[in-house]
Amino acid sequence: MTPLGEHIRRLIRNGETVSLERFMAIALGDPEHGYYMTRDPFGVDGDFTTAPEISQMFGELLGLWAAEVWALMGSPKQIQLVELGPGRGTLMSDALRALQVAGNFAKALTVHLIETSPVLEAQQREILAGSEFKISWHQSLDTVPYGPSIFLANEFFDALPVRHYVFQEGAWYEKVIGLDENDALYYGLADDPETSIRARADENAVLEVSGLSHRVMAELAKRVATDRGAALIIDYGHVETQFGETLQALKSHEPVSPLDEPGEADLTAHVDFAALARTARAMGASVYGPQRQADFLSKLGIFERANGLKRQATPRQAIEVDRALLRLVSTAPERGAGGAMVPGMGALFKVMAITHPDMPQPPGLQSPSK
Ligand code: SAH
């Protein structure tokens, strides 16, 4: 049994309520044994692969996106580039290299990385060592100074804990983790219904809510709408709020049961973009998208960038560039973890931007959504 499996059983035996949300927060974020706290989960040898790890083009295009947004903001003399959940630091490293072409933007820039994992922070410090930019690290948004800012979040929101509510006999009950007579964890429901949810649904329908995602989004939107700036959110998720659960556990690129080995498998849930957009608008920000990653990256010029790279590449490298390009923009169904067919990253991943209401439309995105 994993140390966190033991820890969670102890909490339940002591009569504490372990909601699914609390379970997920412990499994991912426990300071000693949490999934992200103890490892680098990325790549072929890890549990999953992300866009910046597939190709340098991803971070480069985002760096150039930030430079254009800064110009659209009226080129403020000071600008913060803030990344939430920077992983290995690859995206930021590629972005900072690319945005050097916009010299005045580079001069105005300070960099802030929000990371809870000491292991990943160490990797970010290593890859960004020697950077000429002033870079600081934060545990949360709270310590990032106010002021004009551009926020980037790739595969960040899907890593935040979710709650599940199940509709039974006319009321919503929160999912909690129970312990059976054989010492096995199982999904149960809270004794008392949650009365604040007004929606009605079919018997046993599940409503998935990420409270932390909304708190983060509200803070981003407030800052963007007050201090000027924009936030770019890239993740897999759904465009319309819908019933159903999307919690998934992945280990070595294969799905496993979320309850089996807390702390040893990555836990993620699809991002409810529609719900995040409502939160952002309520705080006074304009919302663009969500739209497919494929459309966003091609509008930003990923095909041209790939051609540029291929011109300087060996034939073998050129094949790698094409392969990476295809992975990032493909929309055709492909075999995903566990053998299920899923849309390619270009369609599965969505891009949403929120901006100060006076800012013109940011590059790569369609007109504001209502
Ligand atoms: N953006 C990176 C990594 C995505 S994985 C990439 O695309 O490769 C999720 C990242 O978010 C990891 O760096 C993880 O440690 C971090 N993270 C997870 N929960 C967090 C939280 N509550 N606050 C800050 N960072 C968090």
Coordinates of C-alpha atoms and ligand atoms in Angstrom, one line a residue:
M1 CA 0.0 0.0 0.0
T2 CA 1.3 3.5 -0.8
P3 CA 2.0 5.8 2.1
L4 CA -0.9 8.1 1.1
G5 CA -3.2 5.0 0.8
E6 CA -2.3 4.4 4.5
H7 CA -2.7 8.1 5.4
I8 CA -6.2 8.3 3.8
R9 CA -7.3 5.1 5.5
R10 CA -6.2 6.5 8.9
L11 CA -8.2 9.7 8.3
I12 CA -11.3 7.7 7.5
R13 CA -10.8 5.4 10.5
N14 CA -10.5 8.5 12.7
G15 CA -13.9 9.6 11.5
E16 CA -12.8 12.4 9.2
T17 CA -14.7 13.0 6.0
V18 CA -12.5 12.5 2.9
S19 CA -14.4 14.0 0.0
L20 CA -13.2 13.1 -3.5
E21 CA -11.8 16.6 -3.6
R22 CA -9.8 16.1 -0.5
F23 CA -8.6 12.8 -1.7
M24 CA -7.4 14.3 -4.9
A25 CA -5.7 17.2 -3.1
I26 CA -3.8 14.8 -0.9
A27 CA -2.9 12.4 -3.7
L28 CA -1.5 15.1 -5.9
G29 CA -0.3 17.7 -3.4
D30 CA 0.6 16.1 -0.1
P31 CA 3.9 17.8 0.7
E32 CA 5.8 14.6 1.4
H33 CA 4.2 11.9 -0.8
G34 CA 2.0 13.8 -3.2
Y35 CA 2.2 12.8 -6.9
Y36 CA 3.6 16.1 -8.1
M37 CA 5.7 16.7 -5.1
T38 CA 7.9 13.7 -5.5
R39 CA 8.6 13.2 -9.2
D40 CA 9.0 14.5 -12.7
P41 CA 6.0 12.9 -14.4
F42 CA 6.6 13.8 -18.0
G43 CA 7.8 12.0 -21.1
V44 CA 8.0 8.5 -22.4
D45 CA 9.4 7.2 -19.2
G46 CA 6.9 9.1 -17.1
D47 CA 3.1 9.1 -17.0
F48 CA 2.1 11.6 -19.7
T49 CA 3.6 13.9 -22.3
T50 CA 2.6 17.6 -22.7
A51 CA 2.7 19.9 -25.7
P52 CA 5.9 21.8 -24.7
E53 CA 7.6 18.5 -24.2
I54 CA 6.6 17.5 -27.8
S55 CA 8.2 20.4 -29.5
Q56 CA 10.0 23.7 -28.9
M57 CA 7.6 25.3 -31.4
F58 CA 4.8 25.3 -28.7
G59 CA 6.6 27.5 -26.2
E60 CA 8.1 29.7 -28.9
L61 CA 4.7 30.5 -30.4
L62 CA 3.4 31.3 -26.9
G63 CA 6.3 33.6 -26.3
L64 CA 5.5 35.5 -29.5
W65 CA 1.8 35.5 -28.6
A66 CA 2.8 37.2 -25.3
A67 CA 4.9 39.8 -27.2
E68 CA 1.9 40.7 -29.4
V69 CA -0.4 40.9 -26.5
W70 CA 2.0 43.3 -24.8
A71 CA 1.9 45.5 -27.9
L72 CA -1.9 45.4 -28.0
M73 CA -1.9 46.5 -24.3
G74 CA 0.0 49.6 -25.4
S75 CA 3.5 48.4 -24.7
P76 CA 3.5 49.1 -20.9
K77 CA 7.0 49.8 -19.5
Q78 CA 6.7 47.0 -17.0
I79 CA 5.0 43.7 -17.7
Q80 CA 5.0 40.4 -15.8
L81 CA 4.9 37.1 -17.7
V82 CA 3.4 34.6 -15.2
E83 CA 3.1 30.9 -15.8
L84 CA 0.9 28.6 -13.7
G85 CA 2.2 25.0 -13.3
P86 CA 5.3 25.3 -15.5
G87 CA 6.3 21.5 -15.3
R88 CA 9.9 21.1 -16.4
G89 CA 10.1 24.8 -17.4
T90 CA 10.4 23.9 -21.0
L91 CA 7.6 26.1 -22.2
M92 CA 9.0 29.2 -20.4
S93 CA 12.5 28.5 -21.6
D94 CA 11.3 28.2 -25.3
A95 CA 9.1 31.3 -24.9
L96 CA 11.9 33.5 -23.4
R97 CA 14.2 32.5 -26.2
A98 CA 11.7 33.3 -28.9
L99 CA 10.4 36.6 -27.5
Q100 CA 14.0 38.1 -27.6
V101 CA 13.0 39.2 -31.2
A102 CA 10.7 41.7 -29.5
G103 CA 13.5 43.6 -27.8
N104 CA 11.4 46.2 -26.0
F105 CA 9.1 43.6 -24.7
A106 CA 12.0 41.6 -23.4
K107 CA 13.3 44.8 -21.7
A108 CA 10.0 45.4 -19.9
L109 CA 9.7 41.8 -18.7
T110 CA 9.8 40.1 -15.3
V111 CA 9.0 36.4 -15.1
H112 CA 7.0 34.7 -12.3
L113 CA 6.5 30.9 -12.0
I114 CA 3.8 29.4 -9.8
E115 CA 4.8 26.0 -8.8
T116 CA 4.0 23.9 -5.7
S117 CA 6.3 21.0 -6.5
P118 CA 9.9 21.3 -5.1
V119 CA 11.1 18.6 -7.6
L120 CA 9.7 20.5 -10.6
E121 CA 10.8 23.9 -9.2
A122 CA 14.3 22.5 -9.1
Q123 CA 14.1 21.5 -12.7
Q124 CA 12.7 24.9 -13.7
R125 CA 15.6 26.6 -11.9
E126 CA 18.0 24.4 -13.8
I127 CA 16.6 24.9 -17.3
L128 CA 16.3 28.6 -16.7
A129 CA 19.7 29.1 -15.0
G130 CA 21.7 31.7 -16.9
S131 CA 18.6 33.4 -18.2
E132 CA 19.0 37.2 -18.3
F133 CA 15.4 37.7 -17.1
K134 CA 14.5 38.3 -13.5
I135 CA 12.6 35.2 -12.5
S136 CA 10.9 34.5 -9.2
W137 CA 9.0 31.5 -7.9
H138 CA 5.7 31.4 -6.0
Q139 CA 3.6 28.8 -4.3
S140 CA 0.4 30.4 -5.5
L141 CA -0.9 33.6 -7.3
D142 CA -1.3 35.3 -3.9
T143 CA 2.4 36.4 -3.8
V144 CA 2.7 37.5 -7.5
P145 CA 2.8 41.3 -7.4
Y146 CA -0.1 43.3 -9.0
G147 CA 0.5 45.1 -12.2
P148 CA 0.1 44.5 -16.0
S149 CA 0.5 40.8 -16.5
I150 CA 0.3 38.1 -19.1
F151 CA -0.6 34.7 -17.7
L152 CA 0.1 31.3 -19.3
A153 CA -1.4 28.0 -18.1
N154 CA -0.9 24.8 -20.2
E155 CA -2.3 21.7 -18.6
F156 CA -2.6 23.4 -15.2
F157 CA -6.3 23.5 -14.6
D158 CA -6.8 19.8 -15.3
A159 CA -4.5 19.0 -12.4
L160 CA -6.7 20.8 -9.8
P161 CA -9.0 18.8 -7.5
V162 CA -12.6 18.3 -8.4
R163 CA -15.7 17.5 -6.4
H164 CA -18.4 15.1 -7.6
Y165 CA -22.0 15.5 -6.8
V166 CA -24.4 12.6 -7.5
F167 CA -28.2 13.2 -8.1
Q168 CA -30.3 10.7 -6.1
E169 CA -34.0 10.9 -5.3
G170 CA -34.2 14.6 -6.0
A171 CA -31.1 15.8 -4.3
W172 CA -27.3 16.2 -4.8
Y173 CA -24.9 14.3 -2.6
E174 CA -21.2 14.8 -2.6
K175 CA -19.0 11.9 -3.4
V176 CA -16.8 10.8 -0.4
I177 CA -14.3 8.0 0.0
G178 CA -15.3 5.1 2.3
L179 CA -13.4 2.2 3.7
D180 CA -15.0 -1.3 3.6
E181 CA -14.5 -4.3 5.9
N182 CA -11.6 -5.5 3.8
D183 CA -9.8 -2.3 4.2
A184 CA -10.4 -1.3 0.6
L185 CA -11.3 2.3 -0.4
Y186 CA -14.6 2.8 -2.3
Y187 CA -16.8 5.7 -3.5
G188 CA -19.6 6.6 -1.2
L189 CA -21.9 9.6 -0.8
A190 CA -22.2 12.1 2.0
D191 CA -25.1 11.6 4.4
D192 CA -26.6 15.0 3.9
P193 CA -27.5 16.6 0.5
E194 CA -25.9 19.7 -0.9
T195 CA -28.7 22.2 -1.0
S196 CA -27.0 25.0 -2.9
I197 CA -27.1 23.3 -6.3
R198 CA -30.3 24.2 -8.1
A199 CA -29.9 22.1 -11.2
R200 CA -32.1 19.0 -11.7
A201 CA -30.8 15.8 -13.5
D202 CA -31.5 12.2 -14.2
E203 CA -31.1 9.7 -11.3
N204 CA -27.3 9.0 -10.6
A205 CA -26.1 11.9 -12.9
V206 CA -22.8 13.3 -11.8
L207 CA -21.9 17.0 -11.6
E208 CA -18.2 17.7 -11.6
V209 CA -17.0 21.0 -10.1
S210 CA -13.5 22.2 -9.5
G211 CA -13.8 24.9 -6.8
L212 CA -10.0 25.7 -6.8
S213 CA -10.2 26.2 -10.6
H214 CA -12.8 28.8 -10.1
R215 CA -10.9 30.6 -7.4
V216 CA -7.8 30.7 -9.6
M217 CA -9.8 31.9 -12.6
A218 CA -11.6 34.6 -10.6
E219 CA -8.3 35.9 -9.4
L220 CA -6.8 35.9 -12.9
A221 CA -9.8 37.7 -14.3
K222 CA -9.8 40.2 -11.6
R223 CA -6.2 41.0 -12.1
V224 CA -6.5 41.2 -15.9
A225 CA -9.6 43.4 -15.7
T226 CA -8.1 45.7 -13.1
D227 CA -4.3 45.9 -13.9
R228 CA -4.6 45.2 -17.7
G229 CA -3.3 42.1 -19.4
A230 CA -4.5 38.7 -20.6
A231 CA -4.5 35.1 -19.6
L232 CA -4.1 32.1 -22.0
I233 CA -5.5 28.8 -20.8
I234 CA -4.8 25.6 -22.8
D235 CA -6.1 22.3 -21.7
Y236 CA -8.3 19.4 -22.6
G237 CA -11.9 19.8 -21.7
H238 CA -15.4 20.5 -22.8
V239 CA -16.8 23.6 -24.4
E240 CA -20.3 23.2 -22.8
T241 CA -21.0 22.4 -19.2
Q242 CA -22.4 18.9 -19.1
F243 CA -23.2 16.2 -16.6
G244 CA -20.8 13.3 -16.3
E245 CA -17.5 12.7 -14.6
T246 CA -14.1 12.9 -16.4
L247 CA -11.7 12.0 -13.5
Q248 CA -8.9 9.9 -14.8
A249 CA -5.8 8.3 -13.3
L250 CA -2.8 7.6 -15.5
K251 CA 0.3 5.7 -14.7
S252 CA 3.0 5.0 -17.3
H253 CA 0.6 6.2 -20.0
E254 CA -2.1 3.7 -18.9
P255 CA -5.4 4.3 -17.1
V256 CA -5.6 2.9 -13.6
S257 CA -8.2 3.2 -10.9
P258 CA -8.0 6.6 -9.1
L259 CA -8.4 5.0 -5.7
D260 CA -5.8 2.3 -6.2
E261 CA -2.4 3.9 -5.5
P262 CA -2.9 7.5 -4.3
G263 CA 0.3 9.5 -4.9
E264 CA 1.6 7.1 -7.5
A265 CA -0.7 7.9 -10.4
D266 CA -1.5 11.3 -12.1
L267 CA -5.1 12.4 -11.4
T268 CA -6.8 14.8 -13.9
A269 CA -10.2 15.9 -14.9
H270 CA -11.4 17.7 -18.0
V271 CA -11.6 21.4 -17.8
D272 CA -15.2 22.9 -17.9
F273 CA -14.3 25.9 -20.1
A274 CA -17.9 27.2 -20.2
A275 CA -18.0 27.4 -16.4
L276 CA -14.5 29.0 -16.2
A277 CA -15.7 31.5 -18.9
R278 CA -18.7 32.5 -16.8
T279 CA -16.4 33.1 -13.8
A280 CA -14.1 35.2 -15.9
R281 CA -16.9 37.3 -17.3
A282 CA -18.4 37.8 -13.8
M283 CA -15.1 39.4 -12.8
G284 CA -15.2 41.8 -15.7
A285 CA -12.8 40.2 -18.2
S286 CA -13.5 39.6 -21.9
V287 CA -13.4 35.9 -23.0
Y288 CA -12.2 34.6 -26.4
G289 CA -12.7 30.9 -27.3
P290 CA -12.5 28.2 -26.3
Q291 CA -11.4 26.9 -29.7
R292 CA -9.3 24.0 -30.9
Q293 CA -5.5 24.0 -30.3
A294 CA -5.0 23.1 -33.9
D295 CA -6.7 26.3 -35.1
F296 CA -4.9 28.5 -32.6
L297 CA -1.5 27.1 -33.4
S298 CA -2.0 27.3 -37.2
K299 CA -3.1 30.9 -36.9
L300 CA 0.0 31.7 -34.9
G301 CA 2.1 30.2 -37.7
I302 CA 3.2 26.8 -36.5
F303 CA 3.4 25.5 -40.1
E304 CA 5.7 28.3 -41.1
R305 CA 7.8 27.8 -38.0
A306 CA 8.1 24.1 -38.8
N307 CA 9.3 24.9 -42.3
G308 CA 11.8 27.3 -40.8
L309 CA 13.2 24.6 -38.5
K310 CA 13.2 22.0 -41.3
R311 CA 15.3 24.3 -43.5
Q312 CA 18.1 24.1 -40.9
A313 CA 17.6 20.5 -40.0
T314 CA 19.2 17.2 -41.0
P315 CA 16.7 14.8 -42.8
R316 CA 16.3 12.9 -39.6
Q317 CA 15.6 16.0 -37.6
A318 CA 13.1 17.2 -40.3
I319 CA 11.1 14.0 -39.8
E320 CA 11.0 14.7 -36.1
V321 CA 9.8 18.3 -36.7
D322 CA 7.0 17.0 -38.9
R323 CA 6.1 14.2 -36.4
A324 CA 5.9 16.8 -33.5
L325 CA 3.9 19.2 -35.7
L326 CA 1.4 16.5 -36.5
R327 CA 1.0 15.5 -32.9
L328 CA 0.2 19.1 -31.8
V329 CA -2.3 19.9 -34.6
S330 CA -3.8 16.5 -35.5
T331 CA -7.6 16.5 -35.1
A332 CA -8.1 12.9 -36.3
P333 CA -9.1 10.2 -33.7
E334 CA -6.2 8.2 -32.4
R335 CA -5.6 5.5 -29.9
G336 CA -5.2 7.0 -26.5
A337 CA -4.3 5.7 -23.0
G338 CA -5.8 2.3 -22.5
G339 CA -6.6 1.8 -26.2
A340 CA -9.7 4.0 -26.3
M341 CA -10.1 6.3 -29.4
V342 CA -9.7 10.0 -28.6
P343 CA -9.4 13.0 -30.8
G344 CA -5.9 14.1 -31.6
M345 CA -4.3 16.8 -29.4
G346 CA -5.3 19.5 -32.0
A347 CA -9.0 18.9 -31.3
L348 CA -8.9 17.5 -27.8
F349 CA -7.1 20.6 -26.4
K350 CA -8.9 23.9 -26.3
V351 CA -7.5 27.4 -26.1
M352 CA -9.3 30.2 -24.2
A353 CA -8.0 33.7 -23.6
I354 CA -9.3 36.3 -21.1
T355 CA -8.4 39.9 -21.5
H356 CA -8.9 43.4 -20.2
P357 CA -12.2 44.5 -21.8
D358 CA -10.5 47.4 -23.7
M359 CA -7.8 45.3 -25.3
P360 CA -8.2 44.4 -29.0
Q361 CA -8.7 40.7 -29.9
P362 CA -5.6 38.7 -29.1
P363 CA -3.7 36.9 -31.9
G364 CA -4.9 33.4 -32.9
L365 CA -8.3 33.7 -31.3
Q366 CA -11.7 34.3 -32.7
S367 CA -14.0 37.1 -31.7
P368 CA -15.1 37.3 -28.1
S369 CA -17.6 34.6 -26.9
K370 CA -20.7 35.7 -25.0
Ligands
SAH1 N1 2.6 23.2 -18.0 C1 3.5 22.1 -17.9 C2 3.1 21.1 -16.8 C3 1.7 20.6 -16.7 S1 1.5 19.5 -15.3 C4 3.5 21.4 -19.3 O1 2.7 21.7 -20.1 O2 4.4 20.5 -19.5 C5 0.8 20.5 -14.0 C6 1.8 21.4 -13.4 O3 1.1 22.2 -12.4 C7 3.0 20.8 -12.7 O4 4.1 21.7 -12.8 C8 2.4 20.8 -11.2 O5 3.4 20.6 -10.3 C9 1.7 22.1 -11.1 N2 0.7 22.2 -10.1 C10 -0.3 21.3 -9.8 N3 -1.1 21.8 -8.9 C11 -0.7 23.0 -8.6 C12 -1.1 24.1 -7.7 N4 -2.2 23.9 -6.9 N5 -0.5 25.2 -7.7 C13 0.6 25.4 -8.5 N6 1.1 24.5 -9.4 C14 0.5 23.3 -9.4

